[in-house]
Coordinates of C-alpha atoms (C1' of nucleotides) in Angstrom, one line a residue:
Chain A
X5 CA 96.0 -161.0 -124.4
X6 CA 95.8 -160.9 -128.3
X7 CA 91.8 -161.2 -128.4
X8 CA 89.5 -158.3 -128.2
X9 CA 88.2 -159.6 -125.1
X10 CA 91.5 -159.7 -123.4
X11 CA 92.2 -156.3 -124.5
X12 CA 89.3 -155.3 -122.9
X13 CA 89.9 -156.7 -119.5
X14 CA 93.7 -155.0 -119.7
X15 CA 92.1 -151.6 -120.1
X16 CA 90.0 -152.2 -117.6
X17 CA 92.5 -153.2 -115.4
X18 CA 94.4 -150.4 -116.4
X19 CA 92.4 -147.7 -114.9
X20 CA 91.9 -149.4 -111.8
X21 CA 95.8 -149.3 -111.4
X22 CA 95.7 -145.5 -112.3
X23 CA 93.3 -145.1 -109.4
X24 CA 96.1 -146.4 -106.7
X25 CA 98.3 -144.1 -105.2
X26 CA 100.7 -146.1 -105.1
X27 CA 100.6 -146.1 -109.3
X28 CA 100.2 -142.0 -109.6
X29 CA 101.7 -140.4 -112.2
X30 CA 103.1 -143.6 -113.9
X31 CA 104.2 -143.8 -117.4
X32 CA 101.3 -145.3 -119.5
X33 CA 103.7 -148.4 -121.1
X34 CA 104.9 -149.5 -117.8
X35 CA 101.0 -149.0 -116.2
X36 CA 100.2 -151.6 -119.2
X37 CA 103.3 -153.7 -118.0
X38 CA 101.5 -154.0 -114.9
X39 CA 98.2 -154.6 -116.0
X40 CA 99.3 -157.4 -118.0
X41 CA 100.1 -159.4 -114.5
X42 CA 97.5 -158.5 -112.5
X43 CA 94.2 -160.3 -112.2
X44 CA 90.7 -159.2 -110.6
X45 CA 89.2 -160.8 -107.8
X46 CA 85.7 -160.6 -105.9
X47 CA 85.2 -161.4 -102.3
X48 CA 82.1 -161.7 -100.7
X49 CA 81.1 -159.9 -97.5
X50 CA 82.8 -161.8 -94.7
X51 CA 85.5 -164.4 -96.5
X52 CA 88.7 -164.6 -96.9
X53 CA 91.0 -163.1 -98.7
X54 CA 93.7 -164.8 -97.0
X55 CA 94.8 -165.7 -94.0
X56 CA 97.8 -166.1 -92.0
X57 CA 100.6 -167.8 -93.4
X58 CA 99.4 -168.8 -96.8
X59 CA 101.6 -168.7 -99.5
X60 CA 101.9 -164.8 -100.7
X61 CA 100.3 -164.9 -104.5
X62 CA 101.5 -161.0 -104.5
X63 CA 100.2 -158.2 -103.3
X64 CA 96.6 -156.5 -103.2
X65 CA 94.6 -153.6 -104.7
X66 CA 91.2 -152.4 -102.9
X67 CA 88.9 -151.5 -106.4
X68 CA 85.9 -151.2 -104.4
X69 CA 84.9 -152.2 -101.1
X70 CA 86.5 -152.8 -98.0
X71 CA 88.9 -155.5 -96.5
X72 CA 89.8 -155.6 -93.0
X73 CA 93.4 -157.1 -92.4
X74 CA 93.8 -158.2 -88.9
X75 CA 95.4 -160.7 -86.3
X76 CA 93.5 -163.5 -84.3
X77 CA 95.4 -165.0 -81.4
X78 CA 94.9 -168.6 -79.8
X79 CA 92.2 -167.3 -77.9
X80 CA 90.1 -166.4 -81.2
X81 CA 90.4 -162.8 -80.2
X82 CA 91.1 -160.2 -83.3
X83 CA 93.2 -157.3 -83.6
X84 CA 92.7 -155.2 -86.2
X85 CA 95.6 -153.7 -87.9
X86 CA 94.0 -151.8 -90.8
X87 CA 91.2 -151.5 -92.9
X88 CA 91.8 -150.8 -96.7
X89 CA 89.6 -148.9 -98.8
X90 CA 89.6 -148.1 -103.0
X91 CA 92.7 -147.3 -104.1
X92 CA 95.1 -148.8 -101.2
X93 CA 97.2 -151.5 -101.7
X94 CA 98.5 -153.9 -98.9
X95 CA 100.7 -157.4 -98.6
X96 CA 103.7 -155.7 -100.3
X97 CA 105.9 -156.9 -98.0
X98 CA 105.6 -160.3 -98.7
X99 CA 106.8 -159.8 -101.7
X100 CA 110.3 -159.9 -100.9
X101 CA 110.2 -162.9 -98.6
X102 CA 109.4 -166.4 -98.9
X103 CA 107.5 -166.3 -95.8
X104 CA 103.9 -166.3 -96.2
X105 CA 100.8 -163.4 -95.1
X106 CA 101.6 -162.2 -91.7
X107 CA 98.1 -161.5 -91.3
X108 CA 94.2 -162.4 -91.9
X109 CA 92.5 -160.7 -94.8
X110 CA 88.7 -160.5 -94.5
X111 CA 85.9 -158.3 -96.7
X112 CA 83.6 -155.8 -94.6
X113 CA 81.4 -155.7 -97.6
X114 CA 81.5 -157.1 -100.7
X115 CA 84.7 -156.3 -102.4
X116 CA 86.7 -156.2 -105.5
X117 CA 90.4 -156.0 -105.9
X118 CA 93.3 -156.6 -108.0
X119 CA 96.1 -159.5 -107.5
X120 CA 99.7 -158.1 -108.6
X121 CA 100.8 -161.4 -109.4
X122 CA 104.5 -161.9 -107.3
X123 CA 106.5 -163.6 -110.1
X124 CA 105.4 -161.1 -112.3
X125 CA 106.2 -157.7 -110.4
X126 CA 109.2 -158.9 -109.0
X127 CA 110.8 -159.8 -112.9
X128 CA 109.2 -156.3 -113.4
X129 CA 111.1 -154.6 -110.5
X130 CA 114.6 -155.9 -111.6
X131 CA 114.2 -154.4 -115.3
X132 CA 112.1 -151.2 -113.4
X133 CA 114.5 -149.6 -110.1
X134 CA 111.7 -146.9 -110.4
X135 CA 109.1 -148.6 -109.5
X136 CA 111.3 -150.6 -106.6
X137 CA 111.3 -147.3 -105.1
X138 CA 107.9 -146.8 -104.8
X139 CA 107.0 -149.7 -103.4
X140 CA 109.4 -148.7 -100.5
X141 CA 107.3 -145.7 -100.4
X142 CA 104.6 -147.6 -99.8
X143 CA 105.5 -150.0 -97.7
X144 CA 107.4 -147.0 -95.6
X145 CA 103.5 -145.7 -95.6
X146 CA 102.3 -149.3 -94.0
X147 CA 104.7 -149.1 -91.3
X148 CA 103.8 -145.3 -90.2
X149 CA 100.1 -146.6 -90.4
X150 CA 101.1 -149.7 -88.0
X151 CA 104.0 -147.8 -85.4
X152 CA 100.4 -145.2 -85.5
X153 CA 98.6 -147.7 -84.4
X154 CA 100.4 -149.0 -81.9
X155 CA 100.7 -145.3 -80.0
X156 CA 97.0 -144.9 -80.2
X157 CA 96.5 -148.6 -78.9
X158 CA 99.5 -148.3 -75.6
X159 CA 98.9 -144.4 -75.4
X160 CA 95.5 -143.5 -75.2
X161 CA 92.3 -144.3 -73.6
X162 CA 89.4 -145.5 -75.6
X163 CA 87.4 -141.4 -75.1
X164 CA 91.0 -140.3 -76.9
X165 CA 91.0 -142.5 -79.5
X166 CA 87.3 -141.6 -80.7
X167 CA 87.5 -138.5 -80.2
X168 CA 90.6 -138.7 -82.3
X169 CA 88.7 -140.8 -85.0
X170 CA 85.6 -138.3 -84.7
X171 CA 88.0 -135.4 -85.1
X172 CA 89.9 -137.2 -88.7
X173 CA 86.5 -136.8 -90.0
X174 CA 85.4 -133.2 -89.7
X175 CA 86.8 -131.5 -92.7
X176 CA 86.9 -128.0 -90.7
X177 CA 88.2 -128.7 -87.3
X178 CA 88.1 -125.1 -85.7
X179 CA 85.0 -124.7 -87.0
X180 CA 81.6 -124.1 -84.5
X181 CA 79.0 -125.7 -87.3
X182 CA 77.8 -129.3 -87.1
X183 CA 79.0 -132.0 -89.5
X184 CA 77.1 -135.0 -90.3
X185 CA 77.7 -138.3 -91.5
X186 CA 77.2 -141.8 -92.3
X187 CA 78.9 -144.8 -90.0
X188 CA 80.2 -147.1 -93.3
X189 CA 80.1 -150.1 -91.2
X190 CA 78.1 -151.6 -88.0
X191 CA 79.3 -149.9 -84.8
X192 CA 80.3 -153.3 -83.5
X193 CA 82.8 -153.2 -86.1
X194 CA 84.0 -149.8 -85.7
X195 CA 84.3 -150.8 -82.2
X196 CA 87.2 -153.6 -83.4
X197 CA 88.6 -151.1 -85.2
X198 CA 89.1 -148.4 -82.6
X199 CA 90.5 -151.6 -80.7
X200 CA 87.7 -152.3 -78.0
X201 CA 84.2 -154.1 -77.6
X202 CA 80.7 -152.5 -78.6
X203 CA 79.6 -152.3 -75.1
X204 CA 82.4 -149.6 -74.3
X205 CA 82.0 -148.2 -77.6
X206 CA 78.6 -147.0 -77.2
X207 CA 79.3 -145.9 -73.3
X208 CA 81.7 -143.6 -74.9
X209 CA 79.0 -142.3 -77.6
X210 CA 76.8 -141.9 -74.8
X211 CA 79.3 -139.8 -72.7
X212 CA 79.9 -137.3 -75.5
X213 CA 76.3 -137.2 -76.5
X214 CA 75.5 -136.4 -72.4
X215 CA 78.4 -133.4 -72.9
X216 CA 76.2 -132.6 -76.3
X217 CA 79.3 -133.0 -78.5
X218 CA 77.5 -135.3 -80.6
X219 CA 73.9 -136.3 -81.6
X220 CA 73.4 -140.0 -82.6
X221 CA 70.4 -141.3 -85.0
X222 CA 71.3 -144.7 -85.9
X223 CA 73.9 -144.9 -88.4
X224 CA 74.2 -141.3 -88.6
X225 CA 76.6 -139.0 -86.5
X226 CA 76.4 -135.0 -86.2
X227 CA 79.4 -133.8 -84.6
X228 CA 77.4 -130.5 -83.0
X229 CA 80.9 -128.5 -82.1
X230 CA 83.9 -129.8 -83.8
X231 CA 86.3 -127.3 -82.1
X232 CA 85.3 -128.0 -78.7
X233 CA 86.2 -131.9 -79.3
X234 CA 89.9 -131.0 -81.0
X235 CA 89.8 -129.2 -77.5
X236 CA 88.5 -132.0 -75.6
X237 CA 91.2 -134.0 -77.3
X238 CA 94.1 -131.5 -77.2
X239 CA 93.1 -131.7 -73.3
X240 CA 93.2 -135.2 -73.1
X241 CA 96.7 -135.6 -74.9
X242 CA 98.3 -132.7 -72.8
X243 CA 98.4 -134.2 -69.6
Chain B
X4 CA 138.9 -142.1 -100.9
X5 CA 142.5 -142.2 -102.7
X6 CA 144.4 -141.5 -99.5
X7 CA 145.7 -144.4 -98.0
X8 CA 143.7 -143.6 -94.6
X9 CA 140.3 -143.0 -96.0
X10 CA 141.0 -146.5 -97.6
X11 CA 141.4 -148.2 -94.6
X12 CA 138.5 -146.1 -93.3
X13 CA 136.5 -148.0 -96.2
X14 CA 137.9 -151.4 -95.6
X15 CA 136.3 -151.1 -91.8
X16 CA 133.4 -150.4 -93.3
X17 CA 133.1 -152.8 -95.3
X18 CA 133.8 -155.6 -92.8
X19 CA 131.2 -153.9 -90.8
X20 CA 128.1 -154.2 -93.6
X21 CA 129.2 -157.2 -94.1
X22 CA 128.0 -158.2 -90.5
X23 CA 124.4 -156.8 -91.5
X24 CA 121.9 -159.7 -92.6
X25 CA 120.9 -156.9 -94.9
X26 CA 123.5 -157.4 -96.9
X27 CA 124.3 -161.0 -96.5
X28 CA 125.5 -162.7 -99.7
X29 CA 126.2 -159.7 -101.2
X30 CA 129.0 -159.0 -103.5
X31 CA 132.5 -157.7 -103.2
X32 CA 131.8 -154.8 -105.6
X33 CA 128.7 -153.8 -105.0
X34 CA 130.0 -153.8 -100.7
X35 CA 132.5 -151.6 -101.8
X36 CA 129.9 -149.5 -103.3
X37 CA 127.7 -149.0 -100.6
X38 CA 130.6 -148.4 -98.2
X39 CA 131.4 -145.3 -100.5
X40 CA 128.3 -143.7 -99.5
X41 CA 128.5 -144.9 -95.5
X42 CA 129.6 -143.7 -92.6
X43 CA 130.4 -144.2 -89.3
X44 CA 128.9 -142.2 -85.9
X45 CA 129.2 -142.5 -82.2
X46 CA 126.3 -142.0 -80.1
X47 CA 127.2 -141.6 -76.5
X48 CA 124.2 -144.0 -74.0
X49 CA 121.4 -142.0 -73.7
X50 CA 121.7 -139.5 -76.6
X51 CA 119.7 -139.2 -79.3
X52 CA 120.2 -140.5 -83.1
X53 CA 117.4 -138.8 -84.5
X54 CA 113.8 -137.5 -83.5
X55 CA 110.4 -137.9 -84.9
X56 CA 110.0 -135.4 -87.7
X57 CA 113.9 -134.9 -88.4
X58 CA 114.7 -135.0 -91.9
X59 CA 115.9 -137.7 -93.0
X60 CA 119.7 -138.7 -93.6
X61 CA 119.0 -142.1 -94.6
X62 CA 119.1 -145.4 -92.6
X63 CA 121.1 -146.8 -90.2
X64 CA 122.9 -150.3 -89.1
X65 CA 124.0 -150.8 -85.4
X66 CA 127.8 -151.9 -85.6
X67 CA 128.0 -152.3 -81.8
X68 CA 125.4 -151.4 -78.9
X69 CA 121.8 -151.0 -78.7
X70 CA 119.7 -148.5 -80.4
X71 CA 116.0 -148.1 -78.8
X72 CA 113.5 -146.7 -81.5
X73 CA 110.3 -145.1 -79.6
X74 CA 107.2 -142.9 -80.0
X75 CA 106.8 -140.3 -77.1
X76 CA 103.5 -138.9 -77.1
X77 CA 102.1 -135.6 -75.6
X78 CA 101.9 -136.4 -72.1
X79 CA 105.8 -137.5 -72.3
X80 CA 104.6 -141.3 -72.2
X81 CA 107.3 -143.7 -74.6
X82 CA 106.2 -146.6 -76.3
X83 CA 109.3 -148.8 -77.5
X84 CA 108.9 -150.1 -80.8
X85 CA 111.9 -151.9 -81.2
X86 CA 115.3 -152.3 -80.0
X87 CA 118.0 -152.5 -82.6
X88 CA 121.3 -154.5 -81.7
X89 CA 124.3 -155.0 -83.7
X90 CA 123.7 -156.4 -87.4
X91 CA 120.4 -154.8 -87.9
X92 CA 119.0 -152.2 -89.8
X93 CA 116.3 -149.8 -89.0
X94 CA 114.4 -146.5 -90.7
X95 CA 114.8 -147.5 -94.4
X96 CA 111.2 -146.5 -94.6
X97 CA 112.8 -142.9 -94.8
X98 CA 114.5 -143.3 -98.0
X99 CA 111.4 -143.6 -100.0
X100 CA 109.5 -140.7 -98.4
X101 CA 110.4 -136.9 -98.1
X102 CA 108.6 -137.1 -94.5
X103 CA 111.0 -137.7 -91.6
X104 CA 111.9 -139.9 -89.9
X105 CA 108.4 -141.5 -87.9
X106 CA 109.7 -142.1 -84.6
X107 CA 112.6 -141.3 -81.8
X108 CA 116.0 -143.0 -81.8
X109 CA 118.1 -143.1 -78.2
X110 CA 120.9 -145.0 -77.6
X111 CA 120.3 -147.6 -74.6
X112 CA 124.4 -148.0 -73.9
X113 CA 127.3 -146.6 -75.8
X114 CA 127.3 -147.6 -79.6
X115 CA 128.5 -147.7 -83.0
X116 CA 126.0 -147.1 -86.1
X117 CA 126.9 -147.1 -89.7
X118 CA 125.0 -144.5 -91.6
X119 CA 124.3 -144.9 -95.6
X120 CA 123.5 -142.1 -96.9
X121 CA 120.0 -141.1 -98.6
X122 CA 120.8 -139.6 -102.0
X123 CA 124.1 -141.9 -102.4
X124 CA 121.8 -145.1 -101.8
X125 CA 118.7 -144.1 -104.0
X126 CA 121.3 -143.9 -107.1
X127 CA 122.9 -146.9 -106.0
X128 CA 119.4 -148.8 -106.2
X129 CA 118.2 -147.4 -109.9
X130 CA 121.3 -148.8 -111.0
X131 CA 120.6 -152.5 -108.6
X132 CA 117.4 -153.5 -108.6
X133 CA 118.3 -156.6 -107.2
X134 CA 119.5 -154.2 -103.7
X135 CA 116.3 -152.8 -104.4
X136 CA 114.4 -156.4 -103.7
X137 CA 116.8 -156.9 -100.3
X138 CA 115.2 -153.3 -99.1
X139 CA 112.2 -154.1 -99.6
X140 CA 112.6 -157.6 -97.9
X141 CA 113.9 -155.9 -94.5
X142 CA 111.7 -153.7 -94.2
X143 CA 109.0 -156.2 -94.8
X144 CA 111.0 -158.0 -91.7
X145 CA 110.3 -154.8 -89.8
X146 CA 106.9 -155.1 -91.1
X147 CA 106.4 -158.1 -89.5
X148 CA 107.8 -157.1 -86.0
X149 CA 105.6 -154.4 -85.6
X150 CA 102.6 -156.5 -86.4
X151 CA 103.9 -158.7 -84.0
X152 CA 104.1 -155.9 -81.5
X153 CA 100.6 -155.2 -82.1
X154 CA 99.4 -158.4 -81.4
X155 CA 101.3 -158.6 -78.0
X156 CA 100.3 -155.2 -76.5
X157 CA 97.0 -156.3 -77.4
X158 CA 95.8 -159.7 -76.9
X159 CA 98.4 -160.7 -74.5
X160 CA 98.6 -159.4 -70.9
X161 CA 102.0 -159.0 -69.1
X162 CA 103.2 -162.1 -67.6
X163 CA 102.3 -164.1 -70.7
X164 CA 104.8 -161.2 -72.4
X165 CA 107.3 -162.2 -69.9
X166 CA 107.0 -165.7 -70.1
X167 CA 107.2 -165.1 -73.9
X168 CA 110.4 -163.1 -73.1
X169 CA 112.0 -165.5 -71.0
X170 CA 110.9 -168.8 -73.1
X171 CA 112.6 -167.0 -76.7
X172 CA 116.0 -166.6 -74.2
X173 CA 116.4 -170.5 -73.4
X174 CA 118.2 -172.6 -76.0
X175 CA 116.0 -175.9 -76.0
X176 CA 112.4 -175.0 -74.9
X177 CA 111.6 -178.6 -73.3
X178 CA 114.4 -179.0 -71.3
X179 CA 113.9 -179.4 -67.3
X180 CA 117.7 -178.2 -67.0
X181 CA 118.3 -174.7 -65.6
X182 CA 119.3 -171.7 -68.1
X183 CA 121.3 -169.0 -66.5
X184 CA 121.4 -165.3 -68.3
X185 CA 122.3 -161.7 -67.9
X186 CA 120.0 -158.9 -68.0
X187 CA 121.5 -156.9 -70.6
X188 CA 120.0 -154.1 -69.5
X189 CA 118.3 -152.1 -66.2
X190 CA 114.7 -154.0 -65.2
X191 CA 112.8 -150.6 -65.7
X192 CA 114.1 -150.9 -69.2
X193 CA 113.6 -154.1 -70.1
X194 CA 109.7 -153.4 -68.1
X195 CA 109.4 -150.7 -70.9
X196 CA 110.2 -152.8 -73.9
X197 CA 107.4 -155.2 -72.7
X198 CA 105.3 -152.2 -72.7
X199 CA 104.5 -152.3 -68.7
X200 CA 106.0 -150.3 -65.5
X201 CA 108.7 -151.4 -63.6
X202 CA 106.3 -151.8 -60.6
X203 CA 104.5 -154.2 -62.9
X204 CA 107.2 -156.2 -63.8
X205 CA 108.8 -156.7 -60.4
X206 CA 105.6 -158.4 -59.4
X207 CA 105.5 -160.5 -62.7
X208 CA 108.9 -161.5 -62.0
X209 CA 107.9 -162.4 -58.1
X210 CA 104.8 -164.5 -59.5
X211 CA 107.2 -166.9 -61.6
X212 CA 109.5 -167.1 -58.7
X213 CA 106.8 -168.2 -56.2
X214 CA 105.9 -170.7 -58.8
X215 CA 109.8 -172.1 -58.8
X216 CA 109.6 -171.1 -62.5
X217 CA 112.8 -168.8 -61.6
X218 CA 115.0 -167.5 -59.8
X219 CA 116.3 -163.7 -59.8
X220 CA 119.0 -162.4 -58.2
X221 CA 120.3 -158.5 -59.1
X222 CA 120.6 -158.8 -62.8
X223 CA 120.7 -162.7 -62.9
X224 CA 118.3 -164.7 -64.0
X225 CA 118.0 -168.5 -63.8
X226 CA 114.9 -170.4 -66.0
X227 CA 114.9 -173.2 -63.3
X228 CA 112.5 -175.1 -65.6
X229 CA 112.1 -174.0 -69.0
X230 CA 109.7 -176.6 -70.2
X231 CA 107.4 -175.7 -67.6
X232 CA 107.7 -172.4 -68.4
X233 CA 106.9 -173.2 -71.9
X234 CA 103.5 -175.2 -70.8
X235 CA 102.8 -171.8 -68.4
X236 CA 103.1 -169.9 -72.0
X237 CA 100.9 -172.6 -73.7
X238 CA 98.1 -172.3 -71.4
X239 CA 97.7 -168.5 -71.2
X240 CA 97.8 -168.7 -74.9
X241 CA 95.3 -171.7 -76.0
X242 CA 92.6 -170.2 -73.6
Chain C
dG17 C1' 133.5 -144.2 -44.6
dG18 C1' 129.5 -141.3 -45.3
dG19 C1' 126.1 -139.4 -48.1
dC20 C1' 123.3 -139.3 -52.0
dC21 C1' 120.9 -140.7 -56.0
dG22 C1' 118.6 -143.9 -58.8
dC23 C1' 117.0 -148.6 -59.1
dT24 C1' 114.1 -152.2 -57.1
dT25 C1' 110.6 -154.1 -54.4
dT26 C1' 106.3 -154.2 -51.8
dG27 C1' 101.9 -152.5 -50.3
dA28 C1' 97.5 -149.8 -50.8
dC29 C1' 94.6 -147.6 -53.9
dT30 C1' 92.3 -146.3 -58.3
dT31 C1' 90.8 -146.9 -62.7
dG32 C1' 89.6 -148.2 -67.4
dC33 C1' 87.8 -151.7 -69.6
dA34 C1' 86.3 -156.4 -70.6
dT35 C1' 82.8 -159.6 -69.4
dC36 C1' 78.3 -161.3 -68.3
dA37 C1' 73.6 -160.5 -68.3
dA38 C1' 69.2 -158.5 -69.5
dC39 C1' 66.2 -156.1 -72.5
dG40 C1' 64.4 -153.3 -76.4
dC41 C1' 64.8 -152.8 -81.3
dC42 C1' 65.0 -153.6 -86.1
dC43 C1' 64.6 -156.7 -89.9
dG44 C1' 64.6 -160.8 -92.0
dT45 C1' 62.0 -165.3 -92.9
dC46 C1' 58.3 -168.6 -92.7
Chain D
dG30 C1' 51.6 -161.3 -88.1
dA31 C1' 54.6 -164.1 -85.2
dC32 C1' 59.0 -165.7 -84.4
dG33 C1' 64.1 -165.6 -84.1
dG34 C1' 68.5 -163.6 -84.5
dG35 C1' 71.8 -160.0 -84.6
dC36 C1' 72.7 -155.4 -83.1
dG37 C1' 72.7 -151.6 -79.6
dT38 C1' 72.2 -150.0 -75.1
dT39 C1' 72.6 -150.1 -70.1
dG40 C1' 73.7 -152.0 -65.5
dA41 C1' 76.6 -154.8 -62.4
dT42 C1' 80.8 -157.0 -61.5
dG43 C1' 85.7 -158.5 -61.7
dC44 C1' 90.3 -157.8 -62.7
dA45 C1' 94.7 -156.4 -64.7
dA46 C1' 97.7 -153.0 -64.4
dG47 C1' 99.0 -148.1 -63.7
dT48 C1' 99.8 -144.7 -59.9
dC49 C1' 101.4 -143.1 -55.4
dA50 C1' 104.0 -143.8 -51.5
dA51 C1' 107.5 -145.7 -48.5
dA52 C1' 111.2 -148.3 -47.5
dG53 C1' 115.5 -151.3 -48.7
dC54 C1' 119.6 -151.7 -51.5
dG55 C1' 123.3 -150.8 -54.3
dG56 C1' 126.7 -148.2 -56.4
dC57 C1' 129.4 -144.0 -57.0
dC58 C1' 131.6 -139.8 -55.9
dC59 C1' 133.7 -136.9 -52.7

DNA sequence: GGGCCGCTTTGACTTGCATCAACGCCCGTC
DNA sequence: GACGGGCGTTGATGCAAGTCAAAGCGGCCC
């Protein structure tokens, strides 16, 4: 930490943090506090972060990338329960706990991130109360993202919840102009994600492409008429 | 707080968090503080304690009773996330956050809930970090249920729910002598906490009885053979 | 006791979705 | 340029579970 090198690496580190919600609009001396704890990582596309049970190390900041936390049952089958993209954090809860990762932690692509080291943040929290409470705030966050989750799994059909994810990603929802875009991952994936298989998946693309509420060219999707899918959802959730 | 009745008032309370595995451990003077900024409230069996969006008052603790925390969505379907009985804690998440509270509170019976109050605790933990650590550790607990949740609505289907149900109900698993138990609630209740329809879960229930696994009768339930009932649970989940 | 309402059970039906299977396609490697 | 493998699409089939309907069965109030 006293060679130029070090430095280097902390300052580094250091804007990585800033770029964190979780971290926004922290003072600059307890940012460096931080920094001084936390470590860089890089995954490669497909391994593991972690996996269920292992020993918590501390908690996690996506820098670039992707990682896909999820569940596998005896049967081999996964559930996903979130992806996390820059700037997200995740495995804060196992901070407080001697129990290990309650989940699987796996990179879509390849990946860096940042390790908050445990020992480190939690001697941190005790002199910082602060920064306790915003890790409740994030954490609070998490568990809004899962109890989401867990209404769009029980609640709605699989039509619902894509229209629902199309609908997140049109930036005008009312609007009658098309908006295009990218897939950031395989639709096999995004299938796991929505919480079904690829074969339904693309029966349900192929439903709203036969109503002409989409066009699909590969990767790329042009949502032709954003309002009438809010309607198409709205209609859906009403009844 | 100096008249002799509010005292008393205080001293209830504090025997009351001390029941909470919250605040297990915790001591004498820092109870007494958190009882300063609690208080007690009835809610009658099938009133609300809050809804989804109300601001938040801070977070609660069942003394006595049952508190059923659940997400209603537009076409007036519920899905339970958790029951809270006496001892635990629920919507800390709030504290952190100036959103509401995420989800629906409704009282499943009559019962007794401790409320500690938002702005009174947020001082209360800049001053103790260490309080700060045991938030963060519950609600990583609640984490952990809802992840757990997750995985059951969706890799699991409903009798190996039940059978999960019935098995975490019978002291020793591997026993071949009969455990006898009380529903502690209605069926069509207890159907919705394992996220299915009454309908559903009569049938489920008739299934294990052809089998001899059990035997029902009103709101009597007998695990004739737990450790078979335990192998039934083993099977559904290793394939 | 009689009547009523809500819970429970059972049966018949419907449906959304996973699974299995087959085939075209793209893209890598040899 | 030929082969192989993973993805994407489509069709056929099976099944778990939700819905609708009808009929017992309590329990509770008057």
């Amino acid at each position: 930490m006293t060679t130029p090198l070090a430095e280097l690496k902390q300052i580094g580190i250091t804007n990585a943090l800033r770029n964190c919600q979780l971290f926004a609009g922290i003072s600059p001396a307890e940012l460096a506090a931080i920094a001084d704890i936390t470590t860089t990582k890089s995954v490669a596309k497909g391994s593991y972060l972690f996996r269920e049970g292992d020993p918590s190390m501390g908690f996690y900041i996506v820098q670039t990338g992707a990682i896909n936390v999820h569940r596998v049952n005896a049967a081999g089958k996964e559930q996903v329960i979130h992806v996390f993209r820059a700037g997200e954090s995740f495995a804060e809860g196992t901070l407080a706990t001697d129990k290990g990762y309650p989940a699987d932690a796996r990179a879509v692509e390849a990946t860096q991130v940042l390790l908050v080291q445990k020992a480190g943040i939690l001697a941190l929290l005790r002199r910082q109360p602060e920064l306790a409470l915003r890790m409740l705030g994030s954490m609070s966050a998490h568990l809004r993202i899962l109890v989401g989750q867990l209404e769009d799994l029980t609640l709605k059909d699989v039509e619902t919840r894509l229209a629902n994810w199309l609908v997140k990603r049109c930036p005008a929802l009312e609007s009658a102009t098309p908006v295009k875009f990218e897939l950031p991952m395989t639709k096999r994936v995004l299938a796991a994600e929505l919480g079904t298989v690829s074969e339904t998946f693309s029966r349900t693309l192929a439903k709203f492409r036969e109503q002409k509420l989409i066009a699909v060219k590969g990767k790329t999707i042009t949502v032709l008429n954003p309002s009438k899918l809010t309607a198409l959802l709205r209609r859906h959730l009403g009844e």
